[in-house]
N, CA, C and O atoms as a printed pandas DataFrame, in Angstrom:
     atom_number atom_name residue_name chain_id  residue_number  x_coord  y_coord  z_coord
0              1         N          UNK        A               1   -6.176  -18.843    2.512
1              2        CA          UNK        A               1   -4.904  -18.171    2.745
2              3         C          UNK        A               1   -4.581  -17.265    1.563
3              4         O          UNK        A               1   -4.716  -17.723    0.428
4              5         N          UNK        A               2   -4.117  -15.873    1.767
5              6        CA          UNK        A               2   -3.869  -14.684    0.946
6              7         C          UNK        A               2   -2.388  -14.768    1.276
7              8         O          UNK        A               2   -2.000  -14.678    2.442
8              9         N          UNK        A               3   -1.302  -14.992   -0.067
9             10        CA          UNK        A               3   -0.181  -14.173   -0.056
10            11         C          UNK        A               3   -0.333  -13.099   -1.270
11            12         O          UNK        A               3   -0.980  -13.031   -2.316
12            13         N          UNK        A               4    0.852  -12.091   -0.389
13            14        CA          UNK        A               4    0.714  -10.875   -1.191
14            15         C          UNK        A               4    2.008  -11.001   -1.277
15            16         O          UNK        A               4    2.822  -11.613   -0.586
16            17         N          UNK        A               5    2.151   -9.995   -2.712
17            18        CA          UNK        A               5    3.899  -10.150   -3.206
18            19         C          UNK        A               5    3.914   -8.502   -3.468
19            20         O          UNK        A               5    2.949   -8.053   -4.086
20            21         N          UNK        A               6    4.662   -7.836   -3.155
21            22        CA          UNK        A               6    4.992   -6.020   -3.917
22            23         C          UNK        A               6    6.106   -6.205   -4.981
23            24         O          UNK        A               6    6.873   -7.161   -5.100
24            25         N          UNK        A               7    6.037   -5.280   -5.592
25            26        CA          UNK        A               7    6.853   -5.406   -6.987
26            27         C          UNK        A               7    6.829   -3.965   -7.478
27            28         O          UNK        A               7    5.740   -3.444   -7.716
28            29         N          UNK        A               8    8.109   -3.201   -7.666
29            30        CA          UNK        A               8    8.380   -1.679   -8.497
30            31         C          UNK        A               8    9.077   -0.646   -7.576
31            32         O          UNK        A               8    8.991    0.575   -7.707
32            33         N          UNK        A               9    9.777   -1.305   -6.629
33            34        CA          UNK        A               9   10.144   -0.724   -6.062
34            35         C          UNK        A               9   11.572    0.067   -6.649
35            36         O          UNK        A               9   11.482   -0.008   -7.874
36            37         N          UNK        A              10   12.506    0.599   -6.384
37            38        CA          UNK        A              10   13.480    1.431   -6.886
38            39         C          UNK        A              10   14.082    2.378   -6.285
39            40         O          UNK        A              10   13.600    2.799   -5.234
40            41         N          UNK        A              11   14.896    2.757   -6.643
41            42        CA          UNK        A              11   15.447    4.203   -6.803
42            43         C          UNK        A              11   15.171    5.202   -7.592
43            44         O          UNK        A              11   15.150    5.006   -8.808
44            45         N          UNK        A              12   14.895    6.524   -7.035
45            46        CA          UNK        A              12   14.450    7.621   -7.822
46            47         C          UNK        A              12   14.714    9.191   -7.009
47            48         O          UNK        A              12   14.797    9.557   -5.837
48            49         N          UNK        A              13   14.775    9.746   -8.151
49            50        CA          UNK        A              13   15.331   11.254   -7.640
50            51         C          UNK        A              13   13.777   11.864   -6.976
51            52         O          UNK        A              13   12.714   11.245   -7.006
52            53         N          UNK        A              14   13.990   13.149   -6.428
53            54        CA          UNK        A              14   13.242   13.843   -5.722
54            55         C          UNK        A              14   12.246   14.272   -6.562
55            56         O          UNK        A              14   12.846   14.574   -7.594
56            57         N          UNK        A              15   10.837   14.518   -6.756
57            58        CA          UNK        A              15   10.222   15.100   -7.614
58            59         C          UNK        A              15   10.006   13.727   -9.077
59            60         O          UNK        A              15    9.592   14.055  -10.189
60            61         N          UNK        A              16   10.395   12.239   -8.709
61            62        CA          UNK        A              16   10.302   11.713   -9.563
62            63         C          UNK        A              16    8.754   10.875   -9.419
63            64         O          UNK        A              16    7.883   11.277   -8.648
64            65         N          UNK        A              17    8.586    9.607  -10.331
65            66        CA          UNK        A              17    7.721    9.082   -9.975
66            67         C          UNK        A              17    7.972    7.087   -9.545
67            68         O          UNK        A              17    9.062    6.544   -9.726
68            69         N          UNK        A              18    7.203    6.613   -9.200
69            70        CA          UNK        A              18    7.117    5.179   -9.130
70            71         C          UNK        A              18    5.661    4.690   -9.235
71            72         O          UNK        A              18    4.794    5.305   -8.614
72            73         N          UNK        A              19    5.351    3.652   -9.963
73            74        CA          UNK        A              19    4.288    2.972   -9.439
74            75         C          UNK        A              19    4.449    1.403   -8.674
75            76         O          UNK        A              19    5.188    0.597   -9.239
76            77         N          UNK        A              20    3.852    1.048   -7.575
77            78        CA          UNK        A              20    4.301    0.024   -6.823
78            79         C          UNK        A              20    2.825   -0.705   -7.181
79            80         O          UNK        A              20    1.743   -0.280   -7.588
80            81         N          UNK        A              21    3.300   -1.891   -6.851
81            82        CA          UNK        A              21    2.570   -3.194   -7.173
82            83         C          UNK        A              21    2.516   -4.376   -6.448
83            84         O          UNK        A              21    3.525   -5.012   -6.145
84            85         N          UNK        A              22    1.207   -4.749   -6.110
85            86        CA          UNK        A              22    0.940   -5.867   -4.984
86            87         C          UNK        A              22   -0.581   -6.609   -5.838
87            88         O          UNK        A              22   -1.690   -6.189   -6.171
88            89         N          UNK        A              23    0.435   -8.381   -5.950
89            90        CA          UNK        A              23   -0.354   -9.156   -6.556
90            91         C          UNK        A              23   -0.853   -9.941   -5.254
91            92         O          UNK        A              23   -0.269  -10.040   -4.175
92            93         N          UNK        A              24   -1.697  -10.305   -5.519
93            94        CA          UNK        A              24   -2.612  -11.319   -4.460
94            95         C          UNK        A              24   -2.553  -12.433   -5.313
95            96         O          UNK        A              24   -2.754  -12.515   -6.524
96            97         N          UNK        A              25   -2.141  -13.556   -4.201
97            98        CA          UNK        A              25   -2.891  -14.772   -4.706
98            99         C          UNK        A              25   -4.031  -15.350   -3.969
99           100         O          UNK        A              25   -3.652  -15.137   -2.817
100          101         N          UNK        A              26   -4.999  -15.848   -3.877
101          102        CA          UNK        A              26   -6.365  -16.006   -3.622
102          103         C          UNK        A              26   -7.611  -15.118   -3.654
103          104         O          UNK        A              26   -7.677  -14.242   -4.517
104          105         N          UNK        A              27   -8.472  -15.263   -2.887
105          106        CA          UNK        A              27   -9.941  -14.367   -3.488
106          107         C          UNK        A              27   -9.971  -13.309   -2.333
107          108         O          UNK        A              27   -9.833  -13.561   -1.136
108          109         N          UNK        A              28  -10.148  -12.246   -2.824
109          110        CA          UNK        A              28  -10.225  -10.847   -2.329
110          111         C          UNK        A              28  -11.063   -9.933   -2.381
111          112         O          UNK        A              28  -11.059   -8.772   -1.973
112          113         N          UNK        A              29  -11.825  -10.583   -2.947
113          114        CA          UNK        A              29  -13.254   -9.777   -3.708
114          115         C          UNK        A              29  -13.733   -8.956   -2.480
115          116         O          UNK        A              29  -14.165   -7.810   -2.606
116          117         N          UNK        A              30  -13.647   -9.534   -1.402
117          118        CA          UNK        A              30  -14.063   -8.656   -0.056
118          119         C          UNK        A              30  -13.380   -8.376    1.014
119          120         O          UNK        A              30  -13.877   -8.357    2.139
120          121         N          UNK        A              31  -11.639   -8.028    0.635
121          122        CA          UNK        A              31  -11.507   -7.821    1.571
122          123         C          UNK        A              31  -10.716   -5.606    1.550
123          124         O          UNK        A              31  -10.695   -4.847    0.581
124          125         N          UNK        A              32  -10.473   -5.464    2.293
125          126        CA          UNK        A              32   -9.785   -4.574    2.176
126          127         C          UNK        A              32   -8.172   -4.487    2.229
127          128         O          UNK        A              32   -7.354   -5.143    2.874
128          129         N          UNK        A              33   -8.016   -3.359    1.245
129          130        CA          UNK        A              33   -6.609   -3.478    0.819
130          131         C          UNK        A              33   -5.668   -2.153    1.247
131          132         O          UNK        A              33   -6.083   -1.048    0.897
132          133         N          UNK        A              34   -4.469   -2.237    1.963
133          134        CA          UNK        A              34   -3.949   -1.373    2.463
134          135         C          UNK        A              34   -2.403   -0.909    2.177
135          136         O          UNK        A              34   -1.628   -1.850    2.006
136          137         N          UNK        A              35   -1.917    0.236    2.111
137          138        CA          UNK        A              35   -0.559    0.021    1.957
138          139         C          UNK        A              35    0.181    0.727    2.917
139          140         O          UNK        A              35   -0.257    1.872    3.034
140          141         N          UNK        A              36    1.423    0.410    3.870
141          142        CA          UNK        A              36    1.816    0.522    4.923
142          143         C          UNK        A              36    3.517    1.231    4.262
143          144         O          UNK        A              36    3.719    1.198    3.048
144          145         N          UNK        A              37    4.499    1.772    5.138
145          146        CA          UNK        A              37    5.561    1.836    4.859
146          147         C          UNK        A              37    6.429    2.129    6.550
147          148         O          UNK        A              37    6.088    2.743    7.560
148          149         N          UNK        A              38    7.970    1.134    6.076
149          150        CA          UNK        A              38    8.302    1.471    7.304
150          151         C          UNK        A              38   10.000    1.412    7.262
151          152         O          UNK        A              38   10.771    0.584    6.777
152          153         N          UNK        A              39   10.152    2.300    7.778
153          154        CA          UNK        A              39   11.766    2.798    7.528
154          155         C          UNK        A              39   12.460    2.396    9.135
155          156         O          UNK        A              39   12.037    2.338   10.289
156          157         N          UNK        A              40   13.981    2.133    8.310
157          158        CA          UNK        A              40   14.544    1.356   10.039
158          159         C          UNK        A              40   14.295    1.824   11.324
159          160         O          UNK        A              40   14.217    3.053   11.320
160          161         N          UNK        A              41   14.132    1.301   12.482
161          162        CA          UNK        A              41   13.927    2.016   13.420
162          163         C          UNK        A              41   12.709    3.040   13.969
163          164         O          UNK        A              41   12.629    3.640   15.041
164          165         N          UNK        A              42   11.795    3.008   12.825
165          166        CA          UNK        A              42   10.076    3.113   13.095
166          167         C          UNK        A              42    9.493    2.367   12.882
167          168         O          UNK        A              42    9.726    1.232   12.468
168          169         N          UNK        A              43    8.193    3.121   13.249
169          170        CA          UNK        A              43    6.859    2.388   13.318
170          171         C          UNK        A              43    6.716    2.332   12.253
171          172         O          UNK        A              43    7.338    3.101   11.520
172          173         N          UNK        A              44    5.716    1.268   11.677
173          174        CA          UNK        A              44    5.322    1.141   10.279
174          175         C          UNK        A              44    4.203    2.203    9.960
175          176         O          UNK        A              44    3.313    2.101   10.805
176          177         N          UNK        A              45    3.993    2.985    9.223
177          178        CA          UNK        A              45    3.421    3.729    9.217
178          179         C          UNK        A              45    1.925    3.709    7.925
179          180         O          UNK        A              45    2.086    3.164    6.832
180          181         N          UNK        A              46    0.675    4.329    8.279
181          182        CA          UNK        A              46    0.185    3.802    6.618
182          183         C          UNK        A              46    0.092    5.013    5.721
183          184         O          UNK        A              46    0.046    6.204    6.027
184          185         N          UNK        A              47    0.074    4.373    4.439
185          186        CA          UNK        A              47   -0.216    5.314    3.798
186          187         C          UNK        A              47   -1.490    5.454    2.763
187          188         O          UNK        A              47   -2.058    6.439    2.291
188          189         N          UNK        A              48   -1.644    4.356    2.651
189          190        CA          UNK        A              48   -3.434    4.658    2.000
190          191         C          UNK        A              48   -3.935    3.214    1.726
191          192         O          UNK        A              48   -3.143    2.286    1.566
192          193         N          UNK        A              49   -5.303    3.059    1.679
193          194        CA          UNK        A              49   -6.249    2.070    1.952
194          195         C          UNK        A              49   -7.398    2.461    0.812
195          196         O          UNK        A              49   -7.666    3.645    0.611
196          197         N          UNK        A              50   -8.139    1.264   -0.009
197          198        CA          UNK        A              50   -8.790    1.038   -0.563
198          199         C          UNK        A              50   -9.756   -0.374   -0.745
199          200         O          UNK        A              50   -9.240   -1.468   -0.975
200          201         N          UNK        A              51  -10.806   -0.234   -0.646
201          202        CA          UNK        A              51  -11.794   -1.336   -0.802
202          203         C          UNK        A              51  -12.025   -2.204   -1.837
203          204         O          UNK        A              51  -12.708   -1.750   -2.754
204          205         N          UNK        A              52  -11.608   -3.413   -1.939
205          206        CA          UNK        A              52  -11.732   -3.815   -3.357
206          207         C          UNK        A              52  -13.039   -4.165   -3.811
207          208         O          UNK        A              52  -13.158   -4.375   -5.018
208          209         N          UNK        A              53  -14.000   -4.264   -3.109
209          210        CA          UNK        A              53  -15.296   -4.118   -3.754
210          211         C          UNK        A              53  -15.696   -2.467   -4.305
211          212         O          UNK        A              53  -15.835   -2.151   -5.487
212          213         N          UNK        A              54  -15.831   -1.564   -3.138
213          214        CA          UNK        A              54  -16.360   -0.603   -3.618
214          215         C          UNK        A              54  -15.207    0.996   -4.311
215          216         O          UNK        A              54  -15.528    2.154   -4.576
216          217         N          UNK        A              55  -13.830    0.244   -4.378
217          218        CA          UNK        A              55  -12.783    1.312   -4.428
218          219         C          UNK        A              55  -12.740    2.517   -4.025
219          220         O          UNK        A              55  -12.478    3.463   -4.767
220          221         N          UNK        A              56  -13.020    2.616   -2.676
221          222        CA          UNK        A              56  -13.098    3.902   -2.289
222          223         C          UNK        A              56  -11.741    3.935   -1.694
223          224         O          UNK        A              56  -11.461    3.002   -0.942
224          225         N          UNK        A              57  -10.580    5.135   -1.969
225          226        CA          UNK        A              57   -9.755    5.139   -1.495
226          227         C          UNK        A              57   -9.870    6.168   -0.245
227          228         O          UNK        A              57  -10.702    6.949    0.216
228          229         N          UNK        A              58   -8.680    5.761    0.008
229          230        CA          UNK        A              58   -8.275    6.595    1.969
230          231         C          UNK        A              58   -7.258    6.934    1.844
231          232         O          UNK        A              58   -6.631    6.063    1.241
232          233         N          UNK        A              59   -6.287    8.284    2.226
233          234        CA          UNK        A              59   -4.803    8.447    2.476
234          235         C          UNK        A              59   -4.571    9.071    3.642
235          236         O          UNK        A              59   -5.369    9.659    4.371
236          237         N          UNK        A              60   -2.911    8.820    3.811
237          238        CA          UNK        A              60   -2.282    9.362    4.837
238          239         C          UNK        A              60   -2.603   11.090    4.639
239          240         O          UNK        A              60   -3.162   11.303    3.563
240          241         N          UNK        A              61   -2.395   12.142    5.334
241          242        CA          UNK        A              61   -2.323   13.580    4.702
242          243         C          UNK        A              61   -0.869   13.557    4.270
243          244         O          UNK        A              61   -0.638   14.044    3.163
244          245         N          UNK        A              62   -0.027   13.152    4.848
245          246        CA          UNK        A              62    1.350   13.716    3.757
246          247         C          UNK        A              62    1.594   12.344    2.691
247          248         O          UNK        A              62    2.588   11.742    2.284
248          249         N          UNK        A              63    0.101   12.220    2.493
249          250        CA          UNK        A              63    0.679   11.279    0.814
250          251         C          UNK        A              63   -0.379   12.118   -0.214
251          252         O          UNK        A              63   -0.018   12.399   -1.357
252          253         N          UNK        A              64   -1.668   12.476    0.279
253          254        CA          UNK        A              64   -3.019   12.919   -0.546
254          255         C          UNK        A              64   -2.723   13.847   -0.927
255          256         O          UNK        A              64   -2.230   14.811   -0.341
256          257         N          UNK        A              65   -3.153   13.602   -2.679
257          258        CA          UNK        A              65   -2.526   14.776   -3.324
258          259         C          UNK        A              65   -1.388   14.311   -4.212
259          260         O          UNK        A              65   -1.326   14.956   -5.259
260          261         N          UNK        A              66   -0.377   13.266   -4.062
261          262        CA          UNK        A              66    0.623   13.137   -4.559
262          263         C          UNK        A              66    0.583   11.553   -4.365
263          264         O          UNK        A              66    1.755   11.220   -4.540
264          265         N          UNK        A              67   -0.140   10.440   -4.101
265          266        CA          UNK        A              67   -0.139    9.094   -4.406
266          267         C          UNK        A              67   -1.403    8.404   -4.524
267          268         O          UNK        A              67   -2.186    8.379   -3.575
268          269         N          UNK        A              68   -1.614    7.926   -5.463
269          270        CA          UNK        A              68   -3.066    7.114   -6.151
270          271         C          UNK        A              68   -3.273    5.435   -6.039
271          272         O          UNK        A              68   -2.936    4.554   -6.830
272          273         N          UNK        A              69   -3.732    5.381   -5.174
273          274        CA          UNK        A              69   -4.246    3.748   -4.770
274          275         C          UNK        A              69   -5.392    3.285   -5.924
275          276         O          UNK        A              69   -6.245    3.956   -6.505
276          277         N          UNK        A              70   -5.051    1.874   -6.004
277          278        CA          UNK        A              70   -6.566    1.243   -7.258
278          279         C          UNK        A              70   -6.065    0.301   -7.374
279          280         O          UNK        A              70   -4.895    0.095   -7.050
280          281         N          UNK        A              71   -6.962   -0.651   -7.953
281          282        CA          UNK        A              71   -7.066   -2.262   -7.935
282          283         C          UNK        A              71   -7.393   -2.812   -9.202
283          284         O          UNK        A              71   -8.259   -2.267   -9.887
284          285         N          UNK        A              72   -6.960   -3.554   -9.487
285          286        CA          UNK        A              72   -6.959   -4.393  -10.955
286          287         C          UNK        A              72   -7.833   -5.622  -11.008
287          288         O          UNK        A              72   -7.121   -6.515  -11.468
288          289         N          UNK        A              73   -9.460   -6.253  -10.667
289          290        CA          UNK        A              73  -10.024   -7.016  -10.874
290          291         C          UNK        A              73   -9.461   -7.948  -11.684
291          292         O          UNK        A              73   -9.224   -8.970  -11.040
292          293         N          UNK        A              74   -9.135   -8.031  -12.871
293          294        CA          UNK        A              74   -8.502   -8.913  -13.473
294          295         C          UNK        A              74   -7.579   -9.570  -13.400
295          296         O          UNK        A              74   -7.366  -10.738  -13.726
296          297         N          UNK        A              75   -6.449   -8.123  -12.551
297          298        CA          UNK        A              75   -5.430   -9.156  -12.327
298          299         C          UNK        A              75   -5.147   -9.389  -10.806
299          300         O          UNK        A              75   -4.003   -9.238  -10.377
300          301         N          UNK        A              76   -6.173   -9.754   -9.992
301          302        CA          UNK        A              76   -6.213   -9.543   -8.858
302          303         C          UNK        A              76   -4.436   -8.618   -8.333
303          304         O          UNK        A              76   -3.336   -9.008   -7.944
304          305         N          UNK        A              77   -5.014   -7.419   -8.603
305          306        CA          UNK        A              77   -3.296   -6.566   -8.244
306          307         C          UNK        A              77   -3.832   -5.586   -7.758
307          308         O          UNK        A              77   -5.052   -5.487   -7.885
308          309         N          UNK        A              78   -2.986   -4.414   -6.952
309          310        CA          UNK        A              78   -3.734   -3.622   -6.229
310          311         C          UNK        A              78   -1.470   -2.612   -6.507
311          312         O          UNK        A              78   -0.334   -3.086   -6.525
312          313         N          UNK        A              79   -2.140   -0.976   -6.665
313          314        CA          UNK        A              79   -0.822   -0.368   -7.380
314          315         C          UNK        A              79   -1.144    0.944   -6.214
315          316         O          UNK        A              79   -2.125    0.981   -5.471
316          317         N          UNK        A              80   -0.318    1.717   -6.268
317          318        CA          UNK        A              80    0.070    2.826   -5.846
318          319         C          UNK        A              80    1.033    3.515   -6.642
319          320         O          UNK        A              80    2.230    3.225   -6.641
320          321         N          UNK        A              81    0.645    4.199   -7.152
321          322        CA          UNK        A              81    1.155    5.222   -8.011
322          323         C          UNK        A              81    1.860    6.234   -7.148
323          324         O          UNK        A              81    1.037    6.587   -6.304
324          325         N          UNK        A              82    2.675    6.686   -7.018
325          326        CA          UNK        A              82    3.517    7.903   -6.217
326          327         C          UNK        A              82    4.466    8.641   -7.022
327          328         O          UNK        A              82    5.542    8.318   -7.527
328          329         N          UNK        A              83    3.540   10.121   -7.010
329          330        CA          UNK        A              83    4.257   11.003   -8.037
330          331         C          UNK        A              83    5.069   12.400   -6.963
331          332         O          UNK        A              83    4.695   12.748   -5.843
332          333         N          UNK        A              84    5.839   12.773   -7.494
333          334        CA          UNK        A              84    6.311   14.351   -6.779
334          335         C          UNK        A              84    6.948   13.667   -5.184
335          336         O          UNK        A              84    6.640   13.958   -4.028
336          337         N          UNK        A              85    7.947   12.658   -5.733
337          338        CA          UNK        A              85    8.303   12.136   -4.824
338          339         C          UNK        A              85    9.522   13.036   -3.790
339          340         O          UNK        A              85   10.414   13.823   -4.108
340          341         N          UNK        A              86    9.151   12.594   -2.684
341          342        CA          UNK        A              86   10.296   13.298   -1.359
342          343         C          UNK        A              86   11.570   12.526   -0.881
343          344         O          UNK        A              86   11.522   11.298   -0.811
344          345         N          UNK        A              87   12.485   13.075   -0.615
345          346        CA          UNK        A              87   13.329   11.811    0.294
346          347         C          UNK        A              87   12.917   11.521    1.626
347          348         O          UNK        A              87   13.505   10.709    2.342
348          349         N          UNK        A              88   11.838   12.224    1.993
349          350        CA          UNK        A              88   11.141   11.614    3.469
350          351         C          UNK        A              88   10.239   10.534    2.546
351          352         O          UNK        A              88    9.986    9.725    3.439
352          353         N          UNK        A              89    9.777   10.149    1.696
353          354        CA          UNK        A              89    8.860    9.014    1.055
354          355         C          UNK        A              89   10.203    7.506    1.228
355          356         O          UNK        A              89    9.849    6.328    1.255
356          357         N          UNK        A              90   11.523    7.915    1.312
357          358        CA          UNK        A              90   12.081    6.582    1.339
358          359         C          UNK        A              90   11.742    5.743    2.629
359          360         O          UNK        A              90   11.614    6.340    3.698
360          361         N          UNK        A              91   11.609    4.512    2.566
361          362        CA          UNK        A              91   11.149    3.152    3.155
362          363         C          UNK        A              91   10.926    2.071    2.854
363          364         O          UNK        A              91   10.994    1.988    1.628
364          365         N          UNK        A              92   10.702    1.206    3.277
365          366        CA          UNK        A              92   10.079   -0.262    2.907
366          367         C          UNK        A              92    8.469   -0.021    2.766
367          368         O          UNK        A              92    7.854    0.698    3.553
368          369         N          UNK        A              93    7.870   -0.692    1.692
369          370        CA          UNK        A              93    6.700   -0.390    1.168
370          371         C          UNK        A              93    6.058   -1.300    1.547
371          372         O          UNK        A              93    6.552   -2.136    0.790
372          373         N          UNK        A              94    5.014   -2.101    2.369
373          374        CA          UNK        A              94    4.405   -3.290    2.586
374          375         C          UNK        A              94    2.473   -3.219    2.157
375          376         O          UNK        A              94    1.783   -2.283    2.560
376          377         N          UNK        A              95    1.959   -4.243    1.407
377          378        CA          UNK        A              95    0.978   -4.309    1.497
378          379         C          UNK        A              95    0.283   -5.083    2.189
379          380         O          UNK        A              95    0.965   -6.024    2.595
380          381         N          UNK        A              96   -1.208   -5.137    2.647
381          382        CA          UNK        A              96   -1.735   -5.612    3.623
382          383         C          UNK        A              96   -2.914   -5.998    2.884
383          384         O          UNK        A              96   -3.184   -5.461    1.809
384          385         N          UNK        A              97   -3.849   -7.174    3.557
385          386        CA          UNK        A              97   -5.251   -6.953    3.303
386          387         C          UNK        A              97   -6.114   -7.219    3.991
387          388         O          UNK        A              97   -5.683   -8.290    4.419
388          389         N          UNK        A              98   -7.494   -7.019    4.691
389          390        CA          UNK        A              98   -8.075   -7.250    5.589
390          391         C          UNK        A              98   -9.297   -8.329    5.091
391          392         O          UNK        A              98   -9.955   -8.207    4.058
392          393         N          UNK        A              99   -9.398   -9.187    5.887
393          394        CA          UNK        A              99  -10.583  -10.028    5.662
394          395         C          UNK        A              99  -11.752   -9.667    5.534
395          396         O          UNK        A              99  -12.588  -10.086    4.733
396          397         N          UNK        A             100  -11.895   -8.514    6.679
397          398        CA          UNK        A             100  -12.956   -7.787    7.203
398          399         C          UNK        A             100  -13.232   -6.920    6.162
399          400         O          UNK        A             100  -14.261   -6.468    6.665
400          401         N          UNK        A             101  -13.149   -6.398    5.241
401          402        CA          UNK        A             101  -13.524   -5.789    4.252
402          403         C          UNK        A             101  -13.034   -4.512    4.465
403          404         O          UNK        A             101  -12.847   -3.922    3.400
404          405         N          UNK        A             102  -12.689   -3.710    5.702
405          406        CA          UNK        A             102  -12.769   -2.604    6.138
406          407         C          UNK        A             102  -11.516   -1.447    5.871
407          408         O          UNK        A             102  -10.346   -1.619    6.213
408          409         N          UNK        A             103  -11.959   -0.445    5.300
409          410        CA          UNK        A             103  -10.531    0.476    4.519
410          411         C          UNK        A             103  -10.343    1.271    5.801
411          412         O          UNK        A             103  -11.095    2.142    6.238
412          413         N          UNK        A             104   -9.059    0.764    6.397
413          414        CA          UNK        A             104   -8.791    1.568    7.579
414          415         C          UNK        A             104   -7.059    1.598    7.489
415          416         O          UNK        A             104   -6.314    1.012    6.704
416          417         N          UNK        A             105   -6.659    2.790    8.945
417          418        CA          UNK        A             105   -5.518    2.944    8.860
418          419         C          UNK        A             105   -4.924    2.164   10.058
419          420         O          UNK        A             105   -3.762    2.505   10.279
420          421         N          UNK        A             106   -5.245    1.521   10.621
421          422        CA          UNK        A             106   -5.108    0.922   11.871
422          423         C          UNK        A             106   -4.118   -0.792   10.945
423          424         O          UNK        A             106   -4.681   -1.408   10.041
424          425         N          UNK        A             107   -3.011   -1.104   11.354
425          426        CA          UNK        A             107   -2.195   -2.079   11.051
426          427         C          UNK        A             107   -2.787   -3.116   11.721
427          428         O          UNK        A             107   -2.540   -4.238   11.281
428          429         N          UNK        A             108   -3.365   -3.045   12.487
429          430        CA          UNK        A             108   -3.805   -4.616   13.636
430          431         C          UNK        A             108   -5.254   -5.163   12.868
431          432         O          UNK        A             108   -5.637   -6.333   12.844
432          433         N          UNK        A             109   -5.939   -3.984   12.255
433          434        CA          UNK        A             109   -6.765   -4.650   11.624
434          435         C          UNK        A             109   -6.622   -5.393   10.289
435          436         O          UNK        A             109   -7.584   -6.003    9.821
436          437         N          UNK        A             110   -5.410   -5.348    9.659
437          438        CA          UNK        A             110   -4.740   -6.271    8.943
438          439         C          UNK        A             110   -4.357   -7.782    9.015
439          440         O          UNK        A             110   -3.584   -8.088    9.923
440          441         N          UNK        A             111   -4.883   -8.969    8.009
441          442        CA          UNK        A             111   -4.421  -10.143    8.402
442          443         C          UNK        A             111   -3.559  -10.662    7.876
443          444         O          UNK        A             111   -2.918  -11.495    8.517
444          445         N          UNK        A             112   -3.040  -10.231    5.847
445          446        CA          UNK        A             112   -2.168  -10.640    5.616
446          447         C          UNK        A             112   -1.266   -9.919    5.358
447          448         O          UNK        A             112   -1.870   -8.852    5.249
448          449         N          UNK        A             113   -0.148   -9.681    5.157
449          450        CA          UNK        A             113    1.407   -8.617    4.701
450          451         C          UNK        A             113    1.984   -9.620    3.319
451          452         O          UNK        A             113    2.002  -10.806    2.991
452          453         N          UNK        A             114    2.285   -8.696    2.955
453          454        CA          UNK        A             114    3.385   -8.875    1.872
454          455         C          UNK        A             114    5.545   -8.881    2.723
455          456         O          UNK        A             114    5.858   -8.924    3.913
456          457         N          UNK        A             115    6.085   -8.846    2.011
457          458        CA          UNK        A             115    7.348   -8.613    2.261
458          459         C          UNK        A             115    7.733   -7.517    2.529
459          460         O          UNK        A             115    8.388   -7.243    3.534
460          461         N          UNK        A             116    7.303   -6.558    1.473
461          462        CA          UNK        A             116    8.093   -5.336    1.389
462          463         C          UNK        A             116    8.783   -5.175   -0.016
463          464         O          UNK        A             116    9.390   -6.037   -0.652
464          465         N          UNK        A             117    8.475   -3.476   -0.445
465          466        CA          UNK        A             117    9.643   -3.214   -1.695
466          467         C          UNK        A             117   10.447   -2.358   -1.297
467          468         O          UNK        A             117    9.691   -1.830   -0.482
468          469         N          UNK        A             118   11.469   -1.733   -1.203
469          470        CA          UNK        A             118   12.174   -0.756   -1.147
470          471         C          UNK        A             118   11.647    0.236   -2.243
471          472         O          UNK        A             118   11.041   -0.091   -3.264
472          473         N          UNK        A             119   12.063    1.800   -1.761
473          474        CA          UNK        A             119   11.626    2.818   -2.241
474          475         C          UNK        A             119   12.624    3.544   -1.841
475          476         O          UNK        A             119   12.565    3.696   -0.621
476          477         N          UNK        A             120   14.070    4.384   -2.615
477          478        CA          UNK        A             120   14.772    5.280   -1.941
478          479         C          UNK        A             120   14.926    6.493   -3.251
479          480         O          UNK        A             120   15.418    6.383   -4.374
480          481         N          UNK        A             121   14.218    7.769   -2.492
481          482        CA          UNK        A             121   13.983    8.821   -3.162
482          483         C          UNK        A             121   15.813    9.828   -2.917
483          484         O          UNK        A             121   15.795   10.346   -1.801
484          485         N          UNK        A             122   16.665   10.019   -3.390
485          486        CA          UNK        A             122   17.539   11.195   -3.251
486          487         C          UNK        A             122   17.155   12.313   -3.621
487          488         O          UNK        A             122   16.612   12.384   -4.724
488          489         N          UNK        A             123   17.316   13.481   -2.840
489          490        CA          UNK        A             123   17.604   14.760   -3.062
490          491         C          UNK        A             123   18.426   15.256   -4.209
491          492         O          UNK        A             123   18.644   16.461   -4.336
């Protein structure tokens, strides 16, 4: 069993930055790691995916370019960096991880979730 916890969430002006943070507890060495976001009344949406064996990252197109996925071996943690932030970026931030190893954007192929951080960017 994998719980995931997010952590860095905030408030921040338009054009600012955040880095968000998702600790794992148990072994992950193979699975894949994803980060999702979902604001009231939508779909959860993703926004980028990375492999914790081979770190190859994946993004949404309206995140690439402006948010950096990577993983911390040591401290089994997995961050998203989000710079040149929008007020369309505000939402609930959730991380995911797949058993299956597989860096995808698809939510169903996900087995565990985190809670959620808040993220609210103003204009």
């Amino acid at each position: 069993q994998v719980q995931l916890v997010e952590s860095g969430g905030g408030s921040v002006q338009a054009g600012g930055s955040l880095r968000l943070s998702c600790t794992a507890s148990g072994r992950i060495t193979s699975y894949g790691m994803g980060w999702f976001r979902q604001a009231p009344g939508k779909e959860r949406e993703f926004v980028a995916a990375v492999s914790w064996r081979a770190g190859i990252p994946y993004y949404a197109d309206n995140v690439k370019g402006r948010f950096t996925i990577s993983r911390d071996y040591a401290k089994n943690t997995m961050y998203l960096q989000m710079n040149s932030l929008k007020p369309e970026d505000t939402d609930v931030y959730y991380c995911a991880a797949d058993r299956g190893g597989i860096t995808t954007h698809h939510e169903y192929e996900y087995d565990y979730w985190g809670r959620g951080t808040q993220v609210t960017v103003s204009s």
